[in-house]
Amino acid sequence: MSSVIEKNPRIIVALDFSAEAPALDLVSGLDPKLCRLKVGKEMFTRLGPAFVEKLAAKGFDIFLDLKFHDIPNTVAAACAAAADLGVWMVNLHASGGRKMMETARERLEGFSQRPLLIGVTILTSLGQEDIAEVGYSGSPAENVVRLATLADSSGLDGIVCSPLEAGEVRPKVNKAFLLVTPGVRPASVSKDDQKRVMTPLDALNNGADMLVIGRPITAAENPLQSLRDIQAEIATFGP
Ligand code: C5P
């Protein structure tokens, strides 16, 4: 992989299905030139690496969203397994600490096509009381910024964060550090269970680099058209 990260296509479609058939049915109507795909814990636990290989064989870049969190050697070995699988992006919890992140990053150095390594900061499902209960002081936003800068200085390629947090994180991290944001909704569609959302274009303007979008595409009557509409919306943002 070259040192310049190719951000396009910026849309990562979240494949949140409980079975293979509907997921493959959706993917058969999508275009790898227009989107990448995210495979999370449920689909990976049900279908395993073979499913990821099937998607990659169709030409899609795969974000393996397994959010590793363990001792440094174990996380590094899991990241190496993801690299062997040929995924484009993999993630871990930044709260696993500097040593864990640095060890994982070093282990990926040996791969000619290494996956991008992305950190999870504070899960957006956690509020002020939740993080206090597990021993974090300060607000969720303060902790997001602190963990983002730790991830940046530990050699990670970026973090996952909400588009609303992107604006606070962007000035505190390197220019090339990627902000990957879920919680994105075109103005015309339902927010589903997402509470704090931004439109795709607003998210990019707020500092996001890549957009994780699920149901606005996966549950659309015409997923490819929905993907094209979002691409058209963000085209004004530039490359
Ligand atoms: O369907 P929707 O666009 O809401 O899907 C968003 C995807 O991003 C889901 O896979 C969800 O688990 C993931 N995600 C999120 N918010 C976070 C982290 C991940 O919505 N904070």
PDB file of C-alpha atoms and ligand atoms in Angstrom:
ATOM      1  CA  MET A   1       0.000   0.000   0.000  1.00  0.00           C
ATOM      2  CA  SER A   2       1.323   3.431  -0.865  1.00  0.00           C
ATOM      3  CA  SER A   3       1.765   5.970   1.909  1.00  0.00           C
ATOM      4  CA  VAL A   4      -0.987   8.135   0.414  1.00  0.00           C
ATOM      5  CA  ILE A   5      -4.301   6.703   1.518  1.00  0.00           C
ATOM      6  CA  GLU A   6      -6.925   6.484  -1.230  1.00  0.00           C
ATOM      7  CA  LYS A   7     -10.090   7.861   0.326  1.00  0.00           C
ATOM      8  CA  ASN A   8     -12.394   7.174  -2.600  1.00  0.00           C
ATOM      9  CA  PRO A   9     -14.893   5.681  -2.580  1.00  0.00           C
ATOM     10  CA  ARG A  10     -15.650   7.396   0.735  1.00  0.00           C
ATOM     11  CA  ILE A  11     -18.825   5.423   1.436  1.00  0.00           C
ATOM     12  CA  ILE A  12     -18.542   2.223   3.460  1.00  0.00           C
ATOM     13  CA  VAL A  13     -21.795   0.248   3.406  1.00  0.00           C
ATOM     14  CA  ALA A  14     -22.491  -1.475   6.753  1.00  0.00           C
ATOM     15  CA  LEU A  15     -23.640  -5.035   6.071  1.00  0.00           C
ATOM     16  CA  ASP A  16     -25.770  -5.720   9.133  1.00  0.00           C
ATOM     17  CA  PHE A  17     -27.594  -8.901   8.138  1.00  0.00           C
ATOM     18  CA  SER A  18     -28.096 -12.075  10.140  1.00  0.00           C
ATOM     19  CA  ALA A  19     -27.713 -14.391   7.137  1.00  0.00           C
ATOM     20  CA  GLU A  20     -25.524 -14.636   4.069  1.00  0.00           C
ATOM     21  CA  ALA A  21     -28.178 -14.742   1.324  1.00  0.00           C
ATOM     22  CA  PRO A  22     -29.721 -11.274   1.831  1.00  0.00           C
ATOM     23  CA  ALA A  23     -26.258  -9.763   2.262  1.00  0.00           C
ATOM     24  CA  LEU A  24     -24.987 -11.281  -0.998  1.00  0.00           C
ATOM     25  CA  ASP A  25     -28.217 -10.283  -2.714  1.00  0.00           C
ATOM     26  CA  LEU A  26     -27.626  -6.658  -1.697  1.00  0.00           C
ATOM     27  CA  VAL A  27     -23.945  -6.741  -2.614  1.00  0.00           C
ATOM     28  CA  SER A  28     -24.696  -8.142  -6.065  1.00  0.00           C
ATOM     29  CA  GLY A  29     -26.497  -4.856  -6.783  1.00  0.00           C
ATOM     30  CA  LEU A  30     -23.675  -2.616  -5.530  1.00  0.00           C
ATOM     31  CA  ASP A  31     -20.552  -1.425  -7.291  1.00  0.00           C
ATOM     32  CA  PRO A  32     -17.036  -1.606  -5.772  1.00  0.00           C
ATOM     33  CA  LYS A  33     -16.188   1.632  -7.580  1.00  0.00           C
ATOM     34  CA  LEU A  34     -18.894   3.395  -5.548  1.00  0.00           C
ATOM     35  CA  CYS A  35     -18.511   1.864  -2.082  1.00  0.00           C
ATOM     36  CA  ARG A  36     -16.586  -0.300   0.321  1.00  0.00           C
ATOM     37  CA  LEU A  37     -18.203  -2.819   2.691  1.00  0.00           C
ATOM     38  CA  LYS A  38     -18.144  -3.186   6.474  1.00  0.00           C
ATOM     39  CA  VAL A  39     -18.465  -6.627   8.064  1.00  0.00           C
ATOM     40  CA  GLY A  40     -19.107  -6.599  11.797  1.00  0.00           C
ATOM     41  CA  LYS A  41     -19.204  -9.012  14.714  1.00  0.00           C
ATOM     42  CA  GLU A  42     -22.531 -10.654  13.915  1.00  0.00           C
ATOM     43  CA  MET A  43     -21.868 -11.559  10.288  1.00  0.00           C
ATOM     44  CA  PHE A  44     -18.265 -12.534  10.968  1.00  0.00           C
ATOM     45  CA  THR A  45     -19.268 -14.749  13.900  1.00  0.00           C
ATOM     46  CA  ARG A  46     -21.969 -16.435  11.827  1.00  0.00           C
ATOM     47  CA  LEU A  47     -20.188 -16.745   8.504  1.00  0.00           C
ATOM     48  CA  GLY A  48     -16.477 -16.456   9.232  1.00  0.00           C
ATOM     49  CA  PRO A  49     -13.528 -15.560   7.013  1.00  0.00           C
ATOM     50  CA  ALA A  50     -15.041 -17.353   3.992  1.00  0.00           C
ATOM     51  CA  PHE A  51     -17.748 -14.696   3.792  1.00  0.00           C
ATOM     52  CA  VAL A  52     -15.155 -11.909   3.833  1.00  0.00           C
ATOM     53  CA  GLU A  53     -13.208 -13.695   1.088  1.00  0.00           C
ATOM     54  CA  LYS A  54     -16.383 -13.964  -1.018  1.00  0.00           C
ATOM     55  CA  LEU A  55     -16.974 -10.215  -0.775  1.00  0.00           C
ATOM     56  CA  ALA A  56     -13.337  -9.394  -1.513  1.00  0.00           C
ATOM     57  CA  ALA A  57     -13.440 -11.691  -4.562  1.00  0.00           C
ATOM     58  CA  LYS A  58     -16.203  -9.442  -5.949  1.00  0.00           C
ATOM     59  CA  GLY A  59     -13.710  -6.560  -5.885  1.00  0.00           C
ATOM     60  CA  PHE A  60     -14.811  -4.778  -2.707  1.00  0.00           C
ATOM     61  CA  ASP A  61     -12.496  -3.335  -0.060  1.00  0.00           C
ATOM     62  CA  ILE A  62     -13.547  -4.771   3.301  1.00  0.00           C
ATOM     63  CA  PHE A  63     -13.581  -3.006   6.659  1.00  0.00           C
ATOM     64  CA  LEU A  64     -13.462  -5.811   9.255  1.00  0.00           C
ATOM     65  CA  ASP A  65     -15.201  -4.148  12.212  1.00  0.00           C
ATOM     66  CA  LEU A  66     -14.310  -6.511  15.054  1.00  0.00           C
ATOM     67  CA  LYS A  67     -13.037  -3.867  17.521  1.00  0.00           C
ATOM     68  CA  PHE A  68     -10.191  -5.922  19.008  1.00  0.00           C
ATOM     69  CA  HIS A  69      -9.291  -5.291  22.674  1.00  0.00           C
ATOM     70  CA  ASP A  70      -6.834  -7.609  24.433  1.00  0.00           C
ATOM     71  CA  ILE A  71      -3.182  -7.838  25.449  1.00  0.00           C
ATOM     72  CA  PRO A  72      -0.782  -6.427  22.830  1.00  0.00           C
ATOM     73  CA  ASN A  73       0.467  -9.762  21.476  1.00  0.00           C
ATOM     74  CA  THR A  74      -3.051 -11.160  21.038  1.00  0.00           C
ATOM     75  CA  VAL A  75      -4.390  -8.060  19.296  1.00  0.00           C
ATOM     76  CA  ALA A  76      -1.334  -7.874  17.027  1.00  0.00           C
ATOM     77  CA  ALA A  77      -1.829 -11.536  16.064  1.00  0.00           C
ATOM     78  CA  ALA A  78      -5.519 -10.911  15.325  1.00  0.00           C
ATOM     79  CA  CYS A  79      -4.596  -7.910  13.148  1.00  0.00           C
ATOM     80  CA  ALA A  80      -2.066 -10.058  11.283  1.00  0.00           C
ATOM     81  CA  ALA A  81      -4.821 -12.648  10.701  1.00  0.00           C
ATOM     82  CA  ALA A  82      -7.006  -9.852   9.265  1.00  0.00           C
ATOM     83  CA  ALA A  83      -4.131  -8.810   7.005  1.00  0.00           C
ATOM     84  CA  ASP A  84      -3.717 -12.422   5.828  1.00  0.00           C
ATOM     85  CA  LEU A  85      -7.413 -12.385   4.994  1.00  0.00           C
ATOM     86  CA  GLY A  86      -6.759  -9.397   2.756  1.00  0.00           C
ATOM     87  CA  VAL A  87      -9.033  -6.870   4.427  1.00  0.00           C
ATOM     88  CA  TRP A  88      -8.592  -3.165   3.678  1.00  0.00           C
ATOM     89  CA  MET A  89      -9.345  -1.856   7.182  1.00  0.00           C
ATOM     90  CA  VAL A  90      -9.439  -3.347  10.676  1.00  0.00           C
ATOM     91  CA  ASN A  91     -10.075  -1.775  14.065  1.00  0.00           C
ATOM     92  CA  LEU A  92      -9.290  -2.044  17.770  1.00  0.00           C
ATOM     93  CA  HIS A  93     -10.220  -0.203  20.959  1.00  0.00           C
ATOM     94  CA  ALA A  94      -7.852   2.712  21.606  1.00  0.00           C
ATOM     95  CA  SER A  95      -8.521   2.195  25.337  1.00  0.00           C
ATOM     96  CA  GLY A  96      -6.369  -0.957  25.045  1.00  0.00           C
ATOM     97  CA  GLY A  97      -3.462   1.466  25.392  1.00  0.00           C
ATOM     98  CA  ARG A  98      -0.410   2.727  23.549  1.00  0.00           C
ATOM     99  CA  LYS A  99       1.546  -0.532  23.792  1.00  0.00           C
ATOM    100  CA  MET A 100      -1.340  -2.505  22.310  1.00  0.00           C
ATOM    101  CA  MET A 101      -1.779  -0.055  19.426  1.00  0.00           C
ATOM    102  CA  GLU A 102       1.943   0.239  18.683  1.00  0.00           C
ATOM    103  CA  THR A 103       2.430  -3.536  18.745  1.00  0.00           C
ATOM    104  CA  ALA A 104      -0.478  -4.062  16.349  1.00  0.00           C
ATOM    105  CA  ARG A 105       0.781  -1.340  14.022  1.00  0.00           C
ATOM    106  CA  GLU A 106       4.330  -2.792  14.020  1.00  0.00           C
ATOM    107  CA  ARG A 107       3.000  -6.281  13.279  1.00  0.00           C
ATOM    108  CA  LEU A 108       1.202  -4.957  10.186  1.00  0.00           C
ATOM    109  CA  GLU A 109       4.345  -3.257   8.898  1.00  0.00           C
ATOM    110  CA  GLY A 110       5.558  -6.496   7.278  1.00  0.00           C
ATOM    111  CA  PHE A 111       2.540  -6.782   4.964  1.00  0.00           C
ATOM    112  CA  SER A 112       2.893  -5.353   1.477  1.00  0.00           C
ATOM    113  CA  GLN A 113      -0.887  -4.711   1.399  1.00  0.00           C
ATOM    114  CA  ARG A 114      -1.351  -3.874   5.052  1.00  0.00           C
ATOM    115  CA  PRO A 115      -4.861  -3.058   6.305  1.00  0.00           C
ATOM    116  CA  LEU A 116      -5.501   0.437   7.610  1.00  0.00           C
ATOM    117  CA  LEU A 117      -5.575   0.307  11.415  1.00  0.00           C
ATOM    118  CA  ILE A 118      -8.373   2.300  13.006  1.00  0.00           C
ATOM    119  CA  GLY A 119      -9.162   2.973  16.671  1.00  0.00           C
ATOM    120  CA  VAL A 120     -12.479   3.041  18.475  1.00  0.00           C
ATOM    121  CA  THR A 121     -12.502   5.773  21.125  1.00  0.00           C
ATOM    122  CA  ILE A 122     -15.631   6.038  23.288  1.00  0.00           C
ATOM    123  CA  LEU A 123     -18.595   4.035  22.025  1.00  0.00           C
ATOM    124  CA  THR A 124     -21.386   6.446  21.160  1.00  0.00           C
ATOM    125  CA  SER A 125     -23.747   4.243  23.164  1.00  0.00           C
ATOM    126  CA  LEU A 126     -21.979   5.418  26.344  1.00  0.00           C
ATOM    127  CA  GLY A 127     -23.115   8.615  28.064  1.00  0.00           C
ATOM    128  CA  GLN A 128     -21.567  10.702  30.833  1.00  0.00           C
ATOM    129  CA  GLU A 129     -22.770   8.420  33.645  1.00  0.00           C
ATOM    130  CA  ASP A 130     -21.688   5.252  31.859  1.00  0.00           C
ATOM    131  CA  ILE A 131     -18.101   6.395  31.356  1.00  0.00           C
ATOM    132  CA  ALA A 132     -17.898   7.715  34.940  1.00  0.00           C
ATOM    133  CA  GLU A 133     -19.039   4.297  36.179  1.00  0.00           C
ATOM    134  CA  VAL A 134     -16.141   2.570  34.414  1.00  0.00           C
ATOM    135  CA  GLY A 135     -13.680   5.099  35.805  1.00  0.00           C
ATOM    136  CA  TYR A 136     -13.250   7.750  33.094  1.00  0.00           C
ATOM    137  CA  SER A 137     -13.259  11.370  34.241  1.00  0.00           C
ATOM    138  CA  GLY A 138     -14.359  14.218  31.995  1.00  0.00           C
ATOM    139  CA  SER A 139     -17.025  14.299  29.330  1.00  0.00           C
ATOM    140  CA  PRO A 140     -17.383  11.701  26.570  1.00  0.00           C
ATOM    141  CA  ALA A 141     -16.184  14.337  24.047  1.00  0.00           C
ATOM    142  CA  GLU A 142     -13.030  15.056  26.112  1.00  0.00           C
ATOM    143  CA  ASN A 143     -12.276  11.359  26.258  1.00  0.00           C
ATOM    144  CA  VAL A 144     -12.829  10.961  22.521  1.00  0.00           C
ATOM    145  CA  VAL A 145     -10.271  13.701  21.811  1.00  0.00           C
ATOM    146  CA  ARG A 146      -7.768  12.269  24.327  1.00  0.00           C
ATOM    147  CA  LEU A 147      -8.038   8.738  22.902  1.00  0.00           C
ATOM    148  CA  ALA A 148      -7.911  10.068  19.332  1.00  0.00           C
ATOM    149  CA  THR A 149      -4.620  11.874  19.963  1.00  0.00           C
ATOM    150  CA  LEU A 150      -3.267   8.766  21.723  1.00  0.00           C
ATOM    151  CA  ALA A 151      -4.247   6.642  18.709  1.00  0.00           C
ATOM    152  CA  ASP A 152      -2.599   9.168  16.375  1.00  0.00           C
ATOM    153  CA  SER A 153       0.674   9.227  18.324  1.00  0.00           C
ATOM    154  CA  SER A 154       0.610   5.398  18.573  1.00  0.00           C
ATOM    155  CA  GLY A 155       0.777   5.119  14.780  1.00  0.00           C
ATOM    156  CA  LEU A 156      -2.834   4.304  13.952  1.00  0.00           C
ATOM    157  CA  ASP A 157      -4.268   5.461  10.626  1.00  0.00           C
ATOM    158  CA  GLY A 158      -7.418   6.953  12.109  1.00  0.00           C
ATOM    159  CA  ILE A 159     -10.413   6.498  14.373  1.00  0.00           C
ATOM    160  CA  VAL A 160     -14.116   5.813  14.199  1.00  0.00           C
ATOM    161  CA  CYS A 161     -16.117   8.699  15.645  1.00  0.00           C
ATOM    162  CA  SER A 162     -19.468  10.406  15.264  1.00  0.00           C
ATOM    163  CA  PRO A 163     -19.557  13.170  12.650  1.00  0.00           C
ATOM    164  CA  LEU A 164     -20.406  15.598  15.449  1.00  0.00           C
ATOM    165  CA  GLU A 165     -17.154  14.671  17.213  1.00  0.00           C
ATOM    166  CA  ALA A 166     -15.153  14.947  13.999  1.00  0.00           C
ATOM    167  CA  GLY A 167     -15.083  18.728  14.224  1.00  0.00           C
ATOM    168  CA  GLU A 168     -13.487  18.598  17.684  1.00  0.00           C
ATOM    169  CA  VAL A 169     -11.013  15.858  16.807  1.00  0.00           C
ATOM    170  CA  ARG A 170      -9.872  17.163  13.383  1.00  0.00           C
ATOM    171  CA  PRO A 171      -7.731  20.087  14.617  1.00  0.00           C
ATOM    172  CA  LYS A 172      -6.037  17.905  17.275  1.00  0.00           C
ATOM    173  CA  VAL A 173      -4.741  15.127  14.985  1.00  0.00           C
ATOM    174  CA  ASN A 174      -2.478  14.854  11.956  1.00  0.00           C
ATOM    175  CA  LYS A 175      -3.935  15.983   8.655  1.00  0.00           C
ATOM    176  CA  ALA A 176      -3.662  12.462   7.212  1.00  0.00           C
ATOM    177  CA  PHE A 177      -5.341  10.837  10.244  1.00  0.00           C
ATOM    178  CA  LEU A 178      -8.621   9.340   9.017  1.00  0.00           C
ATOM    179  CA  LEU A 179     -11.938  10.073  10.664  1.00  0.00           C
ATOM    180  CA  VAL A 180     -14.405   7.319   9.813  1.00  0.00           C
ATOM    181  CA  THR A 181     -17.935   8.301  10.788  1.00  0.00           C
ATOM    182  CA  PRO A 182     -21.165   6.320  11.220  1.00  0.00           C
ATOM    183  CA  GLY A 183     -24.339   8.183  12.243  1.00  0.00           C
ATOM    184  CA  VAL A 184     -24.748   9.601   8.745  1.00  0.00           C
ATOM    185  CA  ARG A 185     -28.176  10.187   7.200  1.00  0.00           C
ATOM    186  CA  PRO A 186     -29.170  11.899   3.954  1.00  0.00           C
ATOM    187  CA  ALA A 187     -31.687  14.635   4.842  1.00  0.00           C
ATOM    188  CA  SER A 188     -34.489  12.820   3.016  1.00  0.00           C
ATOM    189  CA  VAL A 189     -34.389   9.476   4.891  1.00  0.00           C
ATOM    190  CA  SER A 190     -35.278   8.106   8.333  1.00  0.00           C
ATOM    191  CA  LYS A 191     -32.794   8.439  11.181  1.00  0.00           C
ATOM    192  CA  ASP A 192     -33.733   4.875  12.305  1.00  0.00           C
ATOM    193  CA  ASP A 193     -32.351   4.461  15.848  1.00  0.00           C
ATOM    194  CA  GLN A 194     -29.513   6.953  15.325  1.00  0.00           C
ATOM    195  CA  LYS A 195     -30.025   9.998  17.531  1.00  0.00           C
ATOM    196  CA  ARG A 196     -27.258  12.412  16.605  1.00  0.00           C
ATOM    197  CA  VAL A 197     -26.802  12.360  12.855  1.00  0.00           C
ATOM    198  CA  MET A 198     -25.351  14.514  10.107  1.00  0.00           C
ATOM    199  CA  THR A 199     -25.898  14.497   6.380  1.00  0.00           C
ATOM    200  CA  PRO A 200     -23.072  12.969   4.295  1.00  0.00           C
ATOM    201  CA  LEU A 201     -21.894  16.353   2.999  1.00  0.00           C
ATOM    202  CA  ASP A 202     -22.059  18.017   6.432  1.00  0.00           C
ATOM    203  CA  ALA A 203     -20.048  15.127   7.918  1.00  0.00           C
ATOM    204  CA  LEU A 204     -17.276  15.636   5.337  1.00  0.00           C
ATOM    205  CA  ASN A 205     -17.342  19.382   5.855  1.00  0.00           C
ATOM    206  CA  ASN A 206     -17.028  18.743   9.603  1.00  0.00           C
ATOM    207  CA  GLY A 207     -13.763  16.821   9.113  1.00  0.00           C
ATOM    208  CA  ALA A 208     -14.877  13.261   8.333  1.00  0.00           C
ATOM    209  CA  ASP A 209     -12.962  11.361   5.638  1.00  0.00           C
ATOM    210  CA  MET A 210     -15.090   8.259   5.197  1.00  0.00           C
ATOM    211  CA  LEU A 211     -18.749   7.589   5.886  1.00  0.00           C
ATOM    212  CA  VAL A 212     -20.181   4.359   7.291  1.00  0.00           C
ATOM    213  CA  ILE A 213     -23.754   4.128   6.050  1.00  0.00           C
ATOM    214  CA  GLY A 214     -26.044   1.154   6.587  1.00  0.00           C
ATOM    215  CA  ARG A 215     -29.826   1.223   6.385  1.00  0.00           C
ATOM    216  CA  PRO A 216     -30.212   4.298   4.146  1.00  0.00           C
ATOM    217  CA  ILE A 217     -28.620   2.057   1.488  1.00  0.00           C
ATOM    218  CA  THR A 218     -29.248  -1.529   2.652  1.00  0.00           C
ATOM    219  CA  ALA A 219     -32.955  -0.985   3.382  1.00  0.00           C
ATOM    220  CA  ALA A 220     -33.618   1.257   0.379  1.00  0.00           C
ATOM    221  CA  GLU A 221     -35.964   0.087  -2.340  1.00  0.00           C
ATOM    222  CA  ASN A 222     -33.150   0.633  -4.813  1.00  0.00           C
ATOM    223  CA  PRO A 223     -29.830   0.402  -2.909  1.00  0.00           C
ATOM    224  CA  LEU A 224     -27.659   1.262  -5.930  1.00  0.00           C
ATOM    225  CA  GLN A 225     -29.728   4.374  -6.627  1.00  0.00           C
ATOM    226  CA  SER A 226     -29.502   5.384  -2.975  1.00  0.00           C
ATOM    227  CA  LEU A 227     -25.707   4.917  -3.126  1.00  0.00           C
ATOM    228  CA  ARG A 228     -25.537   6.965  -6.333  1.00  0.00           C
ATOM    229  CA  ASP A 229     -27.660   9.727  -4.771  1.00  0.00           C
ATOM    230  CA  ILE A 230     -25.318   9.952  -1.789  1.00  0.00           C
ATOM    231  CA  GLN A 231     -22.284   9.943  -4.099  1.00  0.00           C
ATOM    232  CA  ALA A 232     -23.867  12.783  -6.066  1.00  0.00           C
ATOM    233  CA  GLU A 233     -24.454  14.715  -2.833  1.00  0.00           C
ATOM    234  CA  ILE A 234     -20.827  14.421  -1.715  1.00  0.00           C
ATOM    235  CA  ALA A 235     -19.349  14.965  -5.195  1.00  0.00           C
ATOM    236  CA  THR A 236     -19.301  18.689  -4.504  1.00  0.00           C
ATOM    237  CA  PHE A 237     -16.857  18.020  -1.636  1.00  0.00           C
ATOM    238  CA  GLY A 238     -14.097  17.091  -4.073  1.00  0.00           C
ATOM    239  CA  PRO A 239     -11.609  14.212  -4.129  1.00  0.00           C
TER     240      PRO A 239
HETATM  241  O1  C5P B   1     -27.748   1.522   9.481  1.00  0.00           O
HETATM  242  P1  C5P B   1     -26.785   2.543  10.016  1.00  0.00           P
HETATM  243  O2  C5P B   1     -26.346   3.562   9.006  1.00  0.00           O
HETATM  244  O3  C5P B   1     -27.285   3.186  11.303  1.00  0.00           O
HETATM  245  O4  C5P B   1     -25.488   1.678  10.384  1.00  0.00           O
HETATM  246  C1  C5P B   1     -24.371   2.260  10.978  1.00  0.00           C
HETATM  247  C2  C5P B   1     -23.309   1.224  11.212  1.00  0.00           C
HETATM  248  O5  C5P B   1     -22.259   1.839  11.967  1.00  0.00           O
HETATM  249  C3  C5P B   1     -23.763   0.022  12.023  1.00  0.00           C
HETATM  250  O6  C5P B   1     -22.976  -1.104  11.580  1.00  0.00           O
HETATM  251  C4  C5P B   1     -23.393   0.399  13.428  1.00  0.00           C
HETATM  252  O7  C5P B   1     -23.153  -0.708  14.240  1.00  0.00           O
HETATM  253  C5  C5P B   1     -22.105   1.187  13.205  1.00  0.00           C
HETATM  254  N1  C5P B   1     -21.792   2.132  14.267  1.00  0.00           N
HETATM  255  C6  C5P B   1     -22.629   3.159  14.640  1.00  0.00           C
HETATM  256  N2  C5P B   1     -22.275   4.019  15.626  1.00  0.00           N
HETATM  257  C7  C5P B   1     -21.097   3.857  16.236  1.00  0.00           C
HETATM  258  C8  C5P B   1     -20.232   2.838  15.876  1.00  0.00           C
HETATM  259  C9  C5P B   1     -20.614   1.973  14.870  1.00  0.00           C
HETATM  260  O8  C5P B   1     -23.698   3.326  14.075  1.00  0.00           O
HETATM  261  N3  C5P B   1     -20.764   4.709  17.163  1.00  0.00           N
END
